[in-house]
Tab-separated table of C-alpha atoms in Angstrom:
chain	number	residue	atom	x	y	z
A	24	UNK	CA	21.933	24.352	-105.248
A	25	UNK	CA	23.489	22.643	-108.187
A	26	UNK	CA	26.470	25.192	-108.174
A	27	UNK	CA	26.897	24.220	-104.649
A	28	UNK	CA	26.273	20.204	-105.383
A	29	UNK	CA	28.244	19.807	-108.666
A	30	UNK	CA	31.577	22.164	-107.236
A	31	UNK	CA	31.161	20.167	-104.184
A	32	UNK	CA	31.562	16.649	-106.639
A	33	UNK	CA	34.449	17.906	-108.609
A	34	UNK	CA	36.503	18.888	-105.485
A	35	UNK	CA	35.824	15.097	-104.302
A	36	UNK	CA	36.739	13.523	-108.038
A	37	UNK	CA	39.728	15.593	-107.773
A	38	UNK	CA	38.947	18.159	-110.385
A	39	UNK	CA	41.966	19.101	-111.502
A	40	UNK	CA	43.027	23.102	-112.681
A	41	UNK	CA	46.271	23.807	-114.033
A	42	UNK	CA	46.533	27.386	-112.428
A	43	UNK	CA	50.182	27.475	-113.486
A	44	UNK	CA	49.238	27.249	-117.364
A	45	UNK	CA	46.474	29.606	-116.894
A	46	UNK	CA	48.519	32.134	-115.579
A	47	UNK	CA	50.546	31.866	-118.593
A	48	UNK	CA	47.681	32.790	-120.833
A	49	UNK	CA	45.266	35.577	-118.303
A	50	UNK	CA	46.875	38.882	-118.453
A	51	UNK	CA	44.937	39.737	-115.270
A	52	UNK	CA	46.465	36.705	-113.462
A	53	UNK	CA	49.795	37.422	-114.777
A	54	UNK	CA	49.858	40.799	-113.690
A	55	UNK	CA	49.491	39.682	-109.851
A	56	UNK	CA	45.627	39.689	-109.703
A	57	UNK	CA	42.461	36.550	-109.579
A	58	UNK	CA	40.161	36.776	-112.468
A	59	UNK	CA	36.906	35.223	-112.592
A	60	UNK	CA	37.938	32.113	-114.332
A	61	UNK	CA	40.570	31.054	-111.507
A	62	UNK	CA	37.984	31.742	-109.052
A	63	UNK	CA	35.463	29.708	-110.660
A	64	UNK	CA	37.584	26.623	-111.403
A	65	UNK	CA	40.171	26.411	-108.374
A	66	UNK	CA	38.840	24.157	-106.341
A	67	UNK	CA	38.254	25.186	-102.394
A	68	UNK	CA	38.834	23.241	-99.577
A	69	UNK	CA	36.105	20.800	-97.619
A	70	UNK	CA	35.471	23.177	-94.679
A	71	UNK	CA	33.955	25.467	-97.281
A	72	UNK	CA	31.212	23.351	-98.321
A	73	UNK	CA	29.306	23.879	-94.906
A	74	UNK	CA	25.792	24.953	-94.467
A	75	UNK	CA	26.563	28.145	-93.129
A	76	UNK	CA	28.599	29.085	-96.170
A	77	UNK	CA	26.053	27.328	-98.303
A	78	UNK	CA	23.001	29.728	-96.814
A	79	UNK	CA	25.493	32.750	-96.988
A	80	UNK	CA	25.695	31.582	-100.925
A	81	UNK	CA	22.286	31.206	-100.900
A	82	UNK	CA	21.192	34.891	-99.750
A	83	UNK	CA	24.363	37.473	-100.266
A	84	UNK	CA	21.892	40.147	-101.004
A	85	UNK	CA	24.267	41.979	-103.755
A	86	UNK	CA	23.609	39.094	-105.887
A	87	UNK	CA	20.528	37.212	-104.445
A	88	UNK	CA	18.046	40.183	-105.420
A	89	UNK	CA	19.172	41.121	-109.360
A	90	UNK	CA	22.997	40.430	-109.438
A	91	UNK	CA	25.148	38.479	-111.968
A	92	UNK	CA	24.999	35.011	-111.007
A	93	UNK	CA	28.179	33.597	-109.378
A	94	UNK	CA	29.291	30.139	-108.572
A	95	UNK	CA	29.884	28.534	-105.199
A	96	UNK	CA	33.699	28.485	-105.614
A	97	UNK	CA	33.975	31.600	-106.841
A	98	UNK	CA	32.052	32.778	-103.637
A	99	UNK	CA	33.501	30.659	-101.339
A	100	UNK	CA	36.905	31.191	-102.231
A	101	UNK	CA	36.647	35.595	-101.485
A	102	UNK	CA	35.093	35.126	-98.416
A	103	UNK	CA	38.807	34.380	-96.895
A	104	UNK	CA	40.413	36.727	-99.313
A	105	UNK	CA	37.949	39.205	-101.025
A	106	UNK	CA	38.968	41.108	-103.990
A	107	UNK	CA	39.789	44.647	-104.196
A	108	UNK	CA	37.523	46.793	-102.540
A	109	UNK	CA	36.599	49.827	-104.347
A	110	UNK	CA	35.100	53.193	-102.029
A	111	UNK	CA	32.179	54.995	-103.352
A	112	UNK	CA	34.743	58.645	-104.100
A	113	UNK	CA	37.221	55.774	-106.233
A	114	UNK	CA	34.155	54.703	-108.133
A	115	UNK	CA	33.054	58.388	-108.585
A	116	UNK	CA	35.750	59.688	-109.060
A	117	UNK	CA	36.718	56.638	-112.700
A	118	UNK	CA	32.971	57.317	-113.766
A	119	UNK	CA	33.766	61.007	-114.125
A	120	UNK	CA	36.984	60.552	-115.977
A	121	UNK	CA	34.788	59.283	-118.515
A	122	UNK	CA	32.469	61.937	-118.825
A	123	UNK	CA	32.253	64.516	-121.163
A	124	UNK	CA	32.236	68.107	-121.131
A	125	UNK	CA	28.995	68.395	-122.062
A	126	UNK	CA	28.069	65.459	-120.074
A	127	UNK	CA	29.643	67.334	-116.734
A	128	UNK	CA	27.329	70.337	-117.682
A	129	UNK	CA	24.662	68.537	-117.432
A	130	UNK	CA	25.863	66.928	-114.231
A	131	UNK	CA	26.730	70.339	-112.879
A	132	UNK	CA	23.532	72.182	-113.660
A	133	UNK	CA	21.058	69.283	-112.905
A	134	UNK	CA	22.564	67.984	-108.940
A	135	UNK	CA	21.452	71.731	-108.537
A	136	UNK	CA	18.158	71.354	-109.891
A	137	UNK	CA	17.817	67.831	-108.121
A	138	UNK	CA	18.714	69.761	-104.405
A	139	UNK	CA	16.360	72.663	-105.205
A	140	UNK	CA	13.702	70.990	-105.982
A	141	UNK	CA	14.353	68.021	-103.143
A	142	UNK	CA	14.621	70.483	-100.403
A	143	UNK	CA	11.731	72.499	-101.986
A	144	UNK	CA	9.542	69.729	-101.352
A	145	UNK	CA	10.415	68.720	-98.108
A	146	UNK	CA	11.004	72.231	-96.313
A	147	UNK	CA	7.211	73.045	-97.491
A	148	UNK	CA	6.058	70.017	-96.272
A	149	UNK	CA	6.910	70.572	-92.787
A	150	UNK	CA	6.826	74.157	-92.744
A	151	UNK	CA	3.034	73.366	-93.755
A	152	UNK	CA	2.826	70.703	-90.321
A	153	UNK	CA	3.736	73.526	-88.668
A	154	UNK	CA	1.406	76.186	-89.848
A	155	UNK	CA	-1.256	74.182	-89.066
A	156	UNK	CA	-0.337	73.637	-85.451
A	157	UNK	CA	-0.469	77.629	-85.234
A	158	UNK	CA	3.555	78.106	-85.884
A	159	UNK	CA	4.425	80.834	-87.949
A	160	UNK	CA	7.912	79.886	-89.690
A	161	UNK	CA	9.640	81.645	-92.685
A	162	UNK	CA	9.595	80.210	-95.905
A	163	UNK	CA	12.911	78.217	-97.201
A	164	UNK	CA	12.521	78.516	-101.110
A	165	UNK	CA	10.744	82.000	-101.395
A	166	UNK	CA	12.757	82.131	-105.141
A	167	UNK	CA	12.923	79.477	-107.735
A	168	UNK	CA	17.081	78.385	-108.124
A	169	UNK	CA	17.029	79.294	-112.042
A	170	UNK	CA	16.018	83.043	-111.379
A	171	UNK	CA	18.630	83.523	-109.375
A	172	UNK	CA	21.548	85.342	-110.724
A	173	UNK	CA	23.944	86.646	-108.071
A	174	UNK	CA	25.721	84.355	-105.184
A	175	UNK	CA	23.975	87.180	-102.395
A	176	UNK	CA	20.679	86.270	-104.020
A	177	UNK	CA	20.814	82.549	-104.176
A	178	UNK	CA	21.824	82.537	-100.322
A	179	UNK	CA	19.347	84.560	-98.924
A	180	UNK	CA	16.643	82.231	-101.210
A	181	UNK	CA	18.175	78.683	-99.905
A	182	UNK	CA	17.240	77.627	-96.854
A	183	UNK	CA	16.727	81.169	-96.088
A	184	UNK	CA	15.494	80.155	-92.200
A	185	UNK	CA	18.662	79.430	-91.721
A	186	UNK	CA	20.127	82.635	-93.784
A	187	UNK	CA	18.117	84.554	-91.084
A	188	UNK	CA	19.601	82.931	-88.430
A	189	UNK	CA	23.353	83.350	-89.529
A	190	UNK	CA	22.703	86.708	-90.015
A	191	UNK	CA	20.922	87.281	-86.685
A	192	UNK	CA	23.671	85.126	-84.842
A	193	UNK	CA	26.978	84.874	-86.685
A	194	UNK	CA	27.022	87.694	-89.238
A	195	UNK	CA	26.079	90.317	-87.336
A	196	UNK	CA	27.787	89.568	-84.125
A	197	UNK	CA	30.992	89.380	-86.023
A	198	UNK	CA	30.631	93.234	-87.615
A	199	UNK	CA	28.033	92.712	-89.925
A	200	UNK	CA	28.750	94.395	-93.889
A	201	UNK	CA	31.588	96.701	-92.311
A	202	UNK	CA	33.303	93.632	-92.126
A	203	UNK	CA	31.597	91.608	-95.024
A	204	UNK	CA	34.949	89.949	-96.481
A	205	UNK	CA	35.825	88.632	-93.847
A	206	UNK	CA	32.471	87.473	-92.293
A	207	UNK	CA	31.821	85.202	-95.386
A	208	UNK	CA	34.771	82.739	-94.491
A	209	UNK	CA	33.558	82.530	-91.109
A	210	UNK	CA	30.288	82.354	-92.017
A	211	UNK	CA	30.716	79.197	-94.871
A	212	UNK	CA	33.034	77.597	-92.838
A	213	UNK	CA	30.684	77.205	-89.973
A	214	UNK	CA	28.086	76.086	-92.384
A	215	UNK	CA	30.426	73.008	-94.224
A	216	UNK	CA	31.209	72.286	-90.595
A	217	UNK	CA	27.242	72.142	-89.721
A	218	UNK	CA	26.637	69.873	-92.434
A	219	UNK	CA	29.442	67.279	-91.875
A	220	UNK	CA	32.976	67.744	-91.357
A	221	UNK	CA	34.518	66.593	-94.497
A	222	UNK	CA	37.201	68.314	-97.048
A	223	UNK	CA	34.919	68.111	-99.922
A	224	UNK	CA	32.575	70.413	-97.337
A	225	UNK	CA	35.164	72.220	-96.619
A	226	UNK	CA	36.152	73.138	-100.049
A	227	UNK	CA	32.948	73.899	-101.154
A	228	UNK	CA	32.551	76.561	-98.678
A	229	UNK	CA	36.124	77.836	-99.369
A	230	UNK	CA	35.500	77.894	-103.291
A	231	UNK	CA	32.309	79.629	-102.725
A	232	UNK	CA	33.922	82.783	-100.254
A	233	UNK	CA	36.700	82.805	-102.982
A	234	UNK	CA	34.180	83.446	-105.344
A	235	UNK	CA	31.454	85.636	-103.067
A	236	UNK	CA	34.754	88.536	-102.617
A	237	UNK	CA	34.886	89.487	-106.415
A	238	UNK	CA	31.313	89.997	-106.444
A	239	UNK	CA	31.143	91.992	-103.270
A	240	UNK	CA	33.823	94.325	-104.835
A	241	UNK	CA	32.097	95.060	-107.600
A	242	UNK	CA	28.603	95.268	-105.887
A	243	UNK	CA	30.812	98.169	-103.800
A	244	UNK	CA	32.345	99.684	-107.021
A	245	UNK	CA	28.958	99.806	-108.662
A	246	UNK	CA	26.868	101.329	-106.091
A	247	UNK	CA	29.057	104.150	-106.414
A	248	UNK	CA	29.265	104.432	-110.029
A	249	UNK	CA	26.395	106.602	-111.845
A	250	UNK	CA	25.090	105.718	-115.385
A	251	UNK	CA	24.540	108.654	-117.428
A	252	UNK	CA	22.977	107.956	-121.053
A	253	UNK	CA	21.029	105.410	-122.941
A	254	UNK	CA	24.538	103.739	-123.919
A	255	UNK	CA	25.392	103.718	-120.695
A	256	UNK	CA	22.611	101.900	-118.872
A	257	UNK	CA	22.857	99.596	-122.245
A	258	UNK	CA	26.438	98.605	-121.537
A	259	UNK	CA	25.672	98.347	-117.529
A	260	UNK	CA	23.167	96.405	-118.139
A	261	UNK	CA	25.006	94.103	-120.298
A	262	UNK	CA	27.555	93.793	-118.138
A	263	UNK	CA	25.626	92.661	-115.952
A	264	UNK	CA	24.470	89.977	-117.361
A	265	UNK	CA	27.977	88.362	-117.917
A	266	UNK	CA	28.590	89.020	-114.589
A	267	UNK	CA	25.607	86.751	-113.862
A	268	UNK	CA	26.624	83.915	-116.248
A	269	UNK	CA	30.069	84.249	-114.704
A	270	UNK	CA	28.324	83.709	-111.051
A	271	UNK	CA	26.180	81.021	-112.133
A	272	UNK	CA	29.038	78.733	-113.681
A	273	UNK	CA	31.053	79.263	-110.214
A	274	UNK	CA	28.268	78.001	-108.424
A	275	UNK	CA	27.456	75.149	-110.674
A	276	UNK	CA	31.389	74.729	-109.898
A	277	UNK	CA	31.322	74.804	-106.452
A	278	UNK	CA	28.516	72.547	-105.806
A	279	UNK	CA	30.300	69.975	-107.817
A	280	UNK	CA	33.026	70.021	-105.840
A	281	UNK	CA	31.139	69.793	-102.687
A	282	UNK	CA	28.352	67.459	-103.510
A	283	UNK	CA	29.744	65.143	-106.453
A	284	UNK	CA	33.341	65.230	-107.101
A	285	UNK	CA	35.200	66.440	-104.100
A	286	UNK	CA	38.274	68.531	-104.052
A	287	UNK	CA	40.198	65.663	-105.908
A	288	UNK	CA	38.354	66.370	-109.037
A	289	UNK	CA	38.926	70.343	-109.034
A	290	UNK	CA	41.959	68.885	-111.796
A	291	UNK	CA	39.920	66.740	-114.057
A	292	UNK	CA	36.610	69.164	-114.366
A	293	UNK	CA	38.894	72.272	-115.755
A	294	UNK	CA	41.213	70.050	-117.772
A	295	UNK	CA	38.230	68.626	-119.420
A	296	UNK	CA	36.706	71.902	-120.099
A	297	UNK	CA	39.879	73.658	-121.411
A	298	UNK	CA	40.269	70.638	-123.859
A	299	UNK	CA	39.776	71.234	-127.722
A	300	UNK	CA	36.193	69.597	-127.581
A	301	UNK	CA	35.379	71.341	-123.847
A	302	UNK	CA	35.880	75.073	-125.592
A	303	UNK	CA	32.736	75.005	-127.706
A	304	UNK	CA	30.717	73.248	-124.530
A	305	UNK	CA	32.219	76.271	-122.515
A	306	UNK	CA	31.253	78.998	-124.854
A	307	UNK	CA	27.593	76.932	-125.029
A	308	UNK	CA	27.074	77.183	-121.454
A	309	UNK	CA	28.267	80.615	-120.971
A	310	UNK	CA	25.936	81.849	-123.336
A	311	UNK	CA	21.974	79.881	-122.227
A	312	UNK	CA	23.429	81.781	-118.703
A	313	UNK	CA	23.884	84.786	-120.030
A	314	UNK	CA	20.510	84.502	-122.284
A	315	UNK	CA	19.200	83.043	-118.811
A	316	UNK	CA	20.701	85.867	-116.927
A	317	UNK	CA	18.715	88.614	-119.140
A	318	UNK	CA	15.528	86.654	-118.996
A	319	UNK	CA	15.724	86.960	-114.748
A	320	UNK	CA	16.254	90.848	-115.456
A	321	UNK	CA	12.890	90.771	-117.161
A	322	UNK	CA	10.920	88.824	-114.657
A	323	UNK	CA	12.529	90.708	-111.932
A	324	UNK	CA	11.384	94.101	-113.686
A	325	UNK	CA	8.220	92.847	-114.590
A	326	UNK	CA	7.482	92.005	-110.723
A	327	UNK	CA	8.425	95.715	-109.551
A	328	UNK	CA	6.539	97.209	-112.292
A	329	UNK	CA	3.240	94.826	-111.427
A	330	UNK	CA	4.154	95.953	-107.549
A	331	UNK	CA	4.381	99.336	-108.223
A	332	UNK	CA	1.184	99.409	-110.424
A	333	UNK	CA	-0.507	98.059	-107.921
A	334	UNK	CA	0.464	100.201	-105.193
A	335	UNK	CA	-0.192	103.442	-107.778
A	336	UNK	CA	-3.780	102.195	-107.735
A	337	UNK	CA	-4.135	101.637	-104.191
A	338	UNK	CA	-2.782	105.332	-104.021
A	339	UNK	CA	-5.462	106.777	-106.025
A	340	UNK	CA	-8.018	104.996	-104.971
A	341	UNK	CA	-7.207	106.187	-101.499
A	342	UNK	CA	-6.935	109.574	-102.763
A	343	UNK	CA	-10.530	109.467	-104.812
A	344	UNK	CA	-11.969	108.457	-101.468
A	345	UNK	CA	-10.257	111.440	-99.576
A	346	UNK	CA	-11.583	113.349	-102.019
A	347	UNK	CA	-15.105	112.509	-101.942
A	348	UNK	CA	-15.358	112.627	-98.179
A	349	UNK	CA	-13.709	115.758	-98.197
A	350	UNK	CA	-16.574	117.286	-101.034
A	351	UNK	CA	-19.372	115.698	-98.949
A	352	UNK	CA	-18.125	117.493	-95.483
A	353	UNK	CA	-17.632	120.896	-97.286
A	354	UNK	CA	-20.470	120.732	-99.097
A	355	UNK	CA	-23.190	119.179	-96.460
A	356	UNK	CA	-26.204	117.440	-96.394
A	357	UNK	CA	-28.099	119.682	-99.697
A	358	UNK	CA	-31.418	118.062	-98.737
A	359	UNK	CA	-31.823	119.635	-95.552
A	360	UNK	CA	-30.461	122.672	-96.342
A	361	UNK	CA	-33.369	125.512	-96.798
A	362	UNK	CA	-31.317	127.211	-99.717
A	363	UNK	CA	-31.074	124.373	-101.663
A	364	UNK	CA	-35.188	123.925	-102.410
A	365	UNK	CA	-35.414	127.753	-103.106
């Protein structure tokens, strides 16, 4: 009220604003643009000053609820000519400039986290409405994201109701694993398309089938390959694991393409890693996945050792029982047999 009264008095005492002179001095002025100042002091005409602009003042939400306050004429004045408006992927996109390596690591690794453990939450939610109404449905997180190593296994543990049903309806239709590198580009495409139809989508999908064929080739080329020796398993297994750090920064990549920066970015994210100061953050990350990688091996090995214990002892209990009953019909009932008292 007394921005709107007092700008409302100077524009009748003729306030006067040499814009000409001020020009001289703003280097945003001068260079073709309005800075805050101009907008503030340039007086606007009458028809401004009416209630509707005055309650529009008043309540502009932006700035009514915790926004920088403004004054009347520098509202009043954008409302015919607003200032540059800036998208959301612009905004993004000048933030992440400004990020570090380390700080697009952290980025990277925890907008996967953040998804996880979002759609975690909600899939079990409703999958739970449903159970109770008597509806059996599958499980969409049956694996924690971080013990996933491989691009095959992360897929079949996200949203894996709806792995089930590409495979049932898209991926075996089209041929199935005879035809597995070409199925995946299909496959992802469809899926970006499901989601929205956007390029950054699009791209993700793309980056992620460009990245799935080089580990399908060497899931091939390793089935087929026999380790003989100690040394050997030792070096498979090693390998291994930098094959799973390897996977785990291209899907860190490829989410941040699709979900933060869009294909735009793809430029900016490996020229600030292959900087001097990106190197070191590089060689960081590669290694917690590759520690991280090694640490899955053991909790995967751990649950097929606990599994096959278990079934092991199921095995012998069965055959303990067999045996019993088997002793007991051989050897009958001793108290009724004559012999047996004599």
């Amino acid at each position: 009220m007394i921005s709107y009264g007092d700008d409302y008095y100077w524009v009748e005492q003729n306030n006067r604003f040499d814009q000409k002179k001020h020009i001289q001095r703003c280097t945003t002025c001068s260079s073709g643009k309005t800075c805050y100042m101009s907008l503030q002091e340039r007086s606007v005409q009458n028809d401004k000053f009416s209630f509707t602009v005055y309650l529009c003042y008043l309540v502009y939400a932006p700035l009514y609820i915790a926004g920088p306050i403004i004054s009347f004429n520098a509202f009043a004045s954008q409302l015919d000519t607003p200032q540059k408006n800036y998208s959301s992927k612009q905004v993004a996109c000048s933030v992440w400039k400004h990020l570090t390596p380390m700080d697009n690591f952290v980025v990277g690794y925890g907008v996967l986290n953040f998804m996880w453990l979002k759609f975690f939450l909600l899939w079990r939610y409703f999958r739970f409405w449903s159970l109770i109404n008597g509806i059996e449905a599958p499980e969409n997180m049956p694996k924690c994201l971080n013990n996933c190593y491989s691009l095959e296994t992360f897929w079949k543990n996200w949203h894996a109701s709806y792995n089930k049903w590409l495979v049932r309806y898209m991926y075996i239709p089209l041929g199935g694993a005879q035809r597995k590198l070409l199925n995946v580009w299909v496959v992802f495409t469809f899926v970006a398309i499901w989601h929205d139809l956007e390029w950054k989508l699009l791209s993700w999908s793309w980056l992620t089938c460009i990245f799935f064929i080089p580990e399908i080739l060497i899931k091939s080329a390793a089935n087929t390959f026999k380790v003989q020796g100690a040394l050997g398993e030792f070096l498979f297994r090693e390998l291994n694991a930098v094959a799973g750090a390897v996977t785990i920064t291209c899907l860190m990549v490829a989410n941040l393409v699709g979900f933060v920066i869009g294909p735009s970015g793809i430029n900016w994210l490996i020229s600030g890693f292959l900087r001097k100061e990106g190197l070191p953050i590089v060689g960081g990350m590669f290694i917690i996945f590759y520690i991280g990688t090694k640490l899955m091996f053991y909790i995967s090995h751990s649950q097929k050792w606990r599994l096959k214990s278990r079934l092991l002892k199921v095995e012998d209990q069965q055959e303990t029982l067999a045996g019993s009953e088997s002793s007991a019909d051989q050897g009958g009932d001793y108290s009724t047999d004559p012999s047996y008292w004599r």
